[in-house]
Amino acid sequence: MLVAMTASCSTLRKSTSEIAEDDLIITRKYVGDFIEYRHTGPENYEGPNIIWIKTTMENQYGKISAYGRRCDFAAGDRLYLRRIFYSPGIVSGYWVYVIENDGAVSYRATDLQHDREVFIKTWFE
């Protein structure tokens, strides 16, 4: 009996000390300090409203496109791109990208970053 408990404790201790690869995924990335934004709306009321966010790291990321009519970031806000994994079912899921500041302001980023014509997921690879 004592031998079985010792073996089970050592197995438990070993499994909790190992780090799964999924725990090492970067989910938040600094993309610069907010400078200004520009809004573009749909020409025929059939498309989304897009805000183009300019940061101090524009030379690396370009203007970041997100959904919205206006932008409530303040000049100098540190901005981060966060990816969130949604799993509506048991089998599958997908990443959603959000641009946010240190406060409570956030906007969903577009999957395709139109300024540089790259998919936003490549910024996390």
PDB file of C-alpha atoms in Angstrom:
ATOM      1  CA  MET A   1       0.000   0.000   0.000  1.00  0.00           C
ATOM      2  CA  LEU A   2       2.757   2.413   0.910  1.00  0.00           C
ATOM      3  CA  VAL A   3       4.658   1.619  -2.284  1.00  0.00           C
ATOM      4  CA  ALA A   4       1.611   2.418  -4.445  1.00  0.00           C
ATOM      5  CA  MET A   5       1.132   5.797  -2.789  1.00  0.00           C
ATOM      6  CA  THR A   6       4.777   6.723  -3.249  1.00  0.00           C
ATOM      7  CA  ALA A   7       4.654   5.767  -6.920  1.00  0.00           C
ATOM      8  CA  SER A   8       1.480   7.767  -7.529  1.00  0.00           C
ATOM      9  CA  CYS A   9       2.879  10.832  -5.762  1.00  0.00           C
ATOM     10  CA  SER A  10       6.065  10.783  -7.795  1.00  0.00           C
ATOM     11  CA  THR A  11       4.088  10.451 -11.028  1.00  0.00           C
ATOM     12  CA  LEU A  12       1.864  13.365 -10.038  1.00  0.00           C
ATOM     13  CA  ARG A  13       4.836  15.537  -9.137  1.00  0.00           C
ATOM     14  CA  LYS A  14       6.511  14.847 -12.469  1.00  0.00           C
ATOM     15  CA  SER A  15       3.437  15.680 -14.587  1.00  0.00           C
ATOM     16  CA  THR A  16       2.749  19.007 -12.849  1.00  0.00           C
ATOM     17  CA  SER A  17       6.328  20.208 -13.289  1.00  0.00           C
ATOM     18  CA  GLU A  18       6.293  19.726 -17.055  1.00  0.00           C
ATOM     19  CA  ILE A  19       5.174  22.711 -19.150  1.00  0.00           C
ATOM     20  CA  ALA A  20       2.911  22.011 -22.078  1.00  0.00           C
ATOM     21  CA  GLU A  21       3.880  23.589 -25.381  1.00  0.00           C
ATOM     22  CA  ASP A  22       0.506  25.397 -25.570  1.00  0.00           C
ATOM     23  CA  ASP A  23       1.405  27.343 -22.406  1.00  0.00           C
ATOM     24  CA  LEU A  24       4.240  29.041 -24.282  1.00  0.00           C
ATOM     25  CA  ILE A  25       2.064  30.666 -26.953  1.00  0.00           C
ATOM     26  CA  ILE A  26       2.355  34.455 -27.058  1.00  0.00           C
ATOM     27  CA  THR A  27      -1.091  35.991 -26.716  1.00  0.00           C
ATOM     28  CA  ARG A  28      -0.274  39.714 -26.311  1.00  0.00           C
ATOM     29  CA  LYS A  29       2.180  41.775 -28.331  1.00  0.00           C
ATOM     30  CA  TYR A  30       3.204  45.442 -28.012  1.00  0.00           C
ATOM     31  CA  VAL A  31       2.550  47.299 -31.295  1.00  0.00           C
ATOM     32  CA  GLY A  32       3.549  50.872 -30.366  1.00  0.00           C
ATOM     33  CA  ASP A  33       2.160  54.030 -28.790  1.00  0.00           C
ATOM     34  CA  PHE A  34      -1.023  55.486 -30.267  1.00  0.00           C
ATOM     35  CA  ILE A  35      -0.566  58.560 -32.483  1.00  0.00           C
ATOM     36  CA  GLU A  36      -3.825  59.019 -34.421  1.00  0.00           C
ATOM     37  CA  TYR A  37      -6.531  57.235 -36.369  1.00  0.00           C
ATOM     38  CA  ARG A  38      -8.611  57.635 -39.508  1.00  0.00           C
ATOM     39  CA  HIS A  39     -12.090  56.225 -40.166  1.00  0.00           C
ATOM     40  CA  THR A  40     -13.340  54.832 -43.451  1.00  0.00           C
ATOM     41  CA  GLY A  41     -16.915  53.707 -43.919  1.00  0.00           C
ATOM     42  CA  PRO A  42     -18.602  51.565 -46.514  1.00  0.00           C
ATOM     43  CA  GLU A  43     -19.413  53.277 -49.774  1.00  0.00           C
ATOM     44  CA  ASN A  44     -22.741  51.490 -50.252  1.00  0.00           C
ATOM     45  CA  TYR A  45     -23.702  50.659 -46.625  1.00  0.00           C
ATOM     46  CA  GLU A  46     -22.940  46.982 -47.213  1.00  0.00           C
ATOM     47  CA  GLY A  47     -19.505  46.766 -45.639  1.00  0.00           C
ATOM     48  CA  PRO A  48     -17.942  47.375 -42.248  1.00  0.00           C
ATOM     49  CA  ASN A  49     -16.662  50.611 -40.731  1.00  0.00           C
ATOM     50  CA  ILE A  50     -12.878  50.453 -40.423  1.00  0.00           C
ATOM     51  CA  ILE A  51     -10.518  52.536 -38.293  1.00  0.00           C
ATOM     52  CA  TRP A  52      -6.875  52.833 -39.336  1.00  0.00           C
ATOM     53  CA  ILE A  53      -4.668  53.133 -36.251  1.00  0.00           C
ATOM     54  CA  LYS A  54      -1.271  54.788 -36.524  1.00  0.00           C
ATOM     55  CA  THR A  55       1.320  53.910 -33.869  1.00  0.00           C
ATOM     56  CA  THR A  56       4.959  54.716 -33.201  1.00  0.00           C
ATOM     57  CA  MET A  57       5.821  51.319 -34.717  1.00  0.00           C
ATOM     58  CA  GLU A  58       4.171  52.057 -38.062  1.00  0.00           C
ATOM     59  CA  ASN A  59       7.410  51.232 -39.884  1.00  0.00           C
ATOM     60  CA  GLN A  60       7.096  47.634 -38.610  1.00  0.00           C
ATOM     61  CA  TYR A  61       3.321  47.054 -38.655  1.00  0.00           C
ATOM     62  CA  GLY A  62       1.900  49.735 -40.927  1.00  0.00           C
ATOM     63  CA  LYS A  63      -1.457  51.244 -40.035  1.00  0.00           C
ATOM     64  CA  ILE A  64      -3.400  48.673 -38.054  1.00  0.00           C
ATOM     65  CA  SER A  65      -6.958  48.170 -39.287  1.00  0.00           C
ATOM     66  CA  ALA A  66      -9.792  47.379 -36.878  1.00  0.00           C
ATOM     67  CA  TYR A  67     -13.580  47.482 -36.880  1.00  0.00           C
ATOM     68  CA  GLY A  68     -15.230  50.646 -35.566  1.00  0.00           C
ATOM     69  CA  ARG A  69     -16.619  54.082 -36.304  1.00  0.00           C
ATOM     70  CA  ARG A  70     -14.434  56.022 -33.885  1.00  0.00           C
ATOM     71  CA  CYS A  71     -11.351  55.354 -31.818  1.00  0.00           C
ATOM     72  CA  ASP A  72     -11.186  56.196 -28.113  1.00  0.00           C
ATOM     73  CA  PHE A  73      -7.457  55.657 -27.611  1.00  0.00           C
ATOM     74  CA  ALA A  74      -5.640  58.710 -26.240  1.00  0.00           C
ATOM     75  CA  ALA A  75      -2.394  60.033 -27.698  1.00  0.00           C
ATOM     76  CA  GLY A  76       0.515  58.171 -26.138  1.00  0.00           C
ATOM     77  CA  ASP A  77      -1.489  55.097 -25.044  1.00  0.00           C
ATOM     78  CA  ARG A  78       0.584  51.921 -25.202  1.00  0.00           C
ATOM     79  CA  LEU A  79      -1.206  49.598 -27.615  1.00  0.00           C
ATOM     80  CA  TYR A  80      -1.125  45.824 -27.672  1.00  0.00           C
ATOM     81  CA  LEU A  81      -2.399  43.232 -30.063  1.00  0.00           C
ATOM     82  CA  ARG A  82      -4.027  40.348 -28.214  1.00  0.00           C
ATOM     83  CA  ARG A  83      -5.148  37.068 -29.678  1.00  0.00           C
ATOM     84  CA  ILE A  84      -7.928  35.150 -28.003  1.00  0.00           C
ATOM     85  CA  PHE A  85      -8.810  31.564 -28.810  1.00  0.00           C
ATOM     86  CA  TYR A  86     -12.534  30.931 -29.130  1.00  0.00           C
ATOM     87  CA  SER A  87     -13.826  27.398 -29.039  1.00  0.00           C
ATOM     88  CA  PRO A  88     -17.595  27.415 -29.583  1.00  0.00           C
ATOM     89  CA  GLY A  89     -17.635  23.628 -29.896  1.00  0.00           C
ATOM     90  CA  ILE A  90     -15.646  20.821 -28.398  1.00  0.00           C
ATOM     91  CA  VAL A  91     -13.707  19.915 -31.528  1.00  0.00           C
ATOM     92  CA  SER A  92     -12.681  23.168 -33.185  1.00  0.00           C
ATOM     93  CA  GLY A  93     -11.829  26.775 -32.466  1.00  0.00           C
ATOM     94  CA  TYR A  94     -10.318  29.912 -33.970  1.00  0.00           C
ATOM     95  CA  TRP A  95      -8.240  32.956 -33.025  1.00  0.00           C
ATOM     96  CA  VAL A  96      -9.741  36.449 -32.721  1.00  0.00           C
ATOM     97  CA  TYR A  97      -7.406  39.456 -32.720  1.00  0.00           C
ATOM     98  CA  VAL A  98      -8.020  42.590 -30.647  1.00  0.00           C
ATOM     99  CA  ILE A  99      -6.056  45.834 -30.401  1.00  0.00           C
ATOM    100  CA  GLU A 100      -6.196  47.279 -26.885  1.00  0.00           C
ATOM    101  CA  ASN A 101      -4.607  49.743 -24.502  1.00  0.00           C
ATOM    102  CA  ASP A 102      -3.729  49.225 -20.831  1.00  0.00           C
ATOM    103  CA  GLY A 103      -7.210  50.442 -19.901  1.00  0.00           C
ATOM    104  CA  ALA A 104     -10.589  49.206 -20.992  1.00  0.00           C
ATOM    105  CA  VAL A 105     -10.571  50.316 -24.655  1.00  0.00           C
ATOM    106  CA  SER A 106     -10.299  47.624 -27.324  1.00  0.00           C
ATOM    107  CA  TYR A 107     -11.325  47.012 -30.929  1.00  0.00           C
ATOM    108  CA  ARG A 108     -11.461  43.835 -32.960  1.00  0.00           C
ATOM    109  CA  ALA A 109      -8.694  43.874 -35.546  1.00  0.00           C
ATOM    110  CA  THR A 110      -9.345  42.766 -39.098  1.00  0.00           C
ATOM    111  CA  ASP A 111      -7.907  39.381 -40.056  1.00  0.00           C
ATOM    112  CA  LEU A 112      -6.253  40.917 -43.112  1.00  0.00           C
ATOM    113  CA  GLN A 113      -4.147  43.964 -42.353  1.00  0.00           C
ATOM    114  CA  HIS A 114      -4.875  45.979 -45.478  1.00  0.00           C
ATOM    115  CA  ASP A 115      -2.011  48.492 -45.194  1.00  0.00           C
ATOM    116  CA  ARG A 116       0.667  45.801 -45.688  1.00  0.00           C
ATOM    117  CA  GLU A 117      -1.671  43.139 -47.123  1.00  0.00           C
ATOM    118  CA  VAL A 118      -0.677  40.513 -44.551  1.00  0.00           C
ATOM    119  CA  PHE A 119      -2.758  38.298 -42.343  1.00  0.00           C
ATOM    120  CA  ILE A 120      -2.572  39.422 -38.732  1.00  0.00           C
ATOM    121  CA  LYS A 121      -1.828  35.880 -37.542  1.00  0.00           C
ATOM    122  CA  THR A 122       1.640  36.120 -39.122  1.00  0.00           C
ATOM    123  CA  TRP A 123       2.628  38.718 -36.502  1.00  0.00           C
ATOM    124  CA  PHE A 124       2.461  35.947 -33.882  1.00  0.00           C
ATOM    125  CA  GLU A 125       4.392  33.300 -35.821  1.00  0.00           C
TER     126      GLU A 125
END
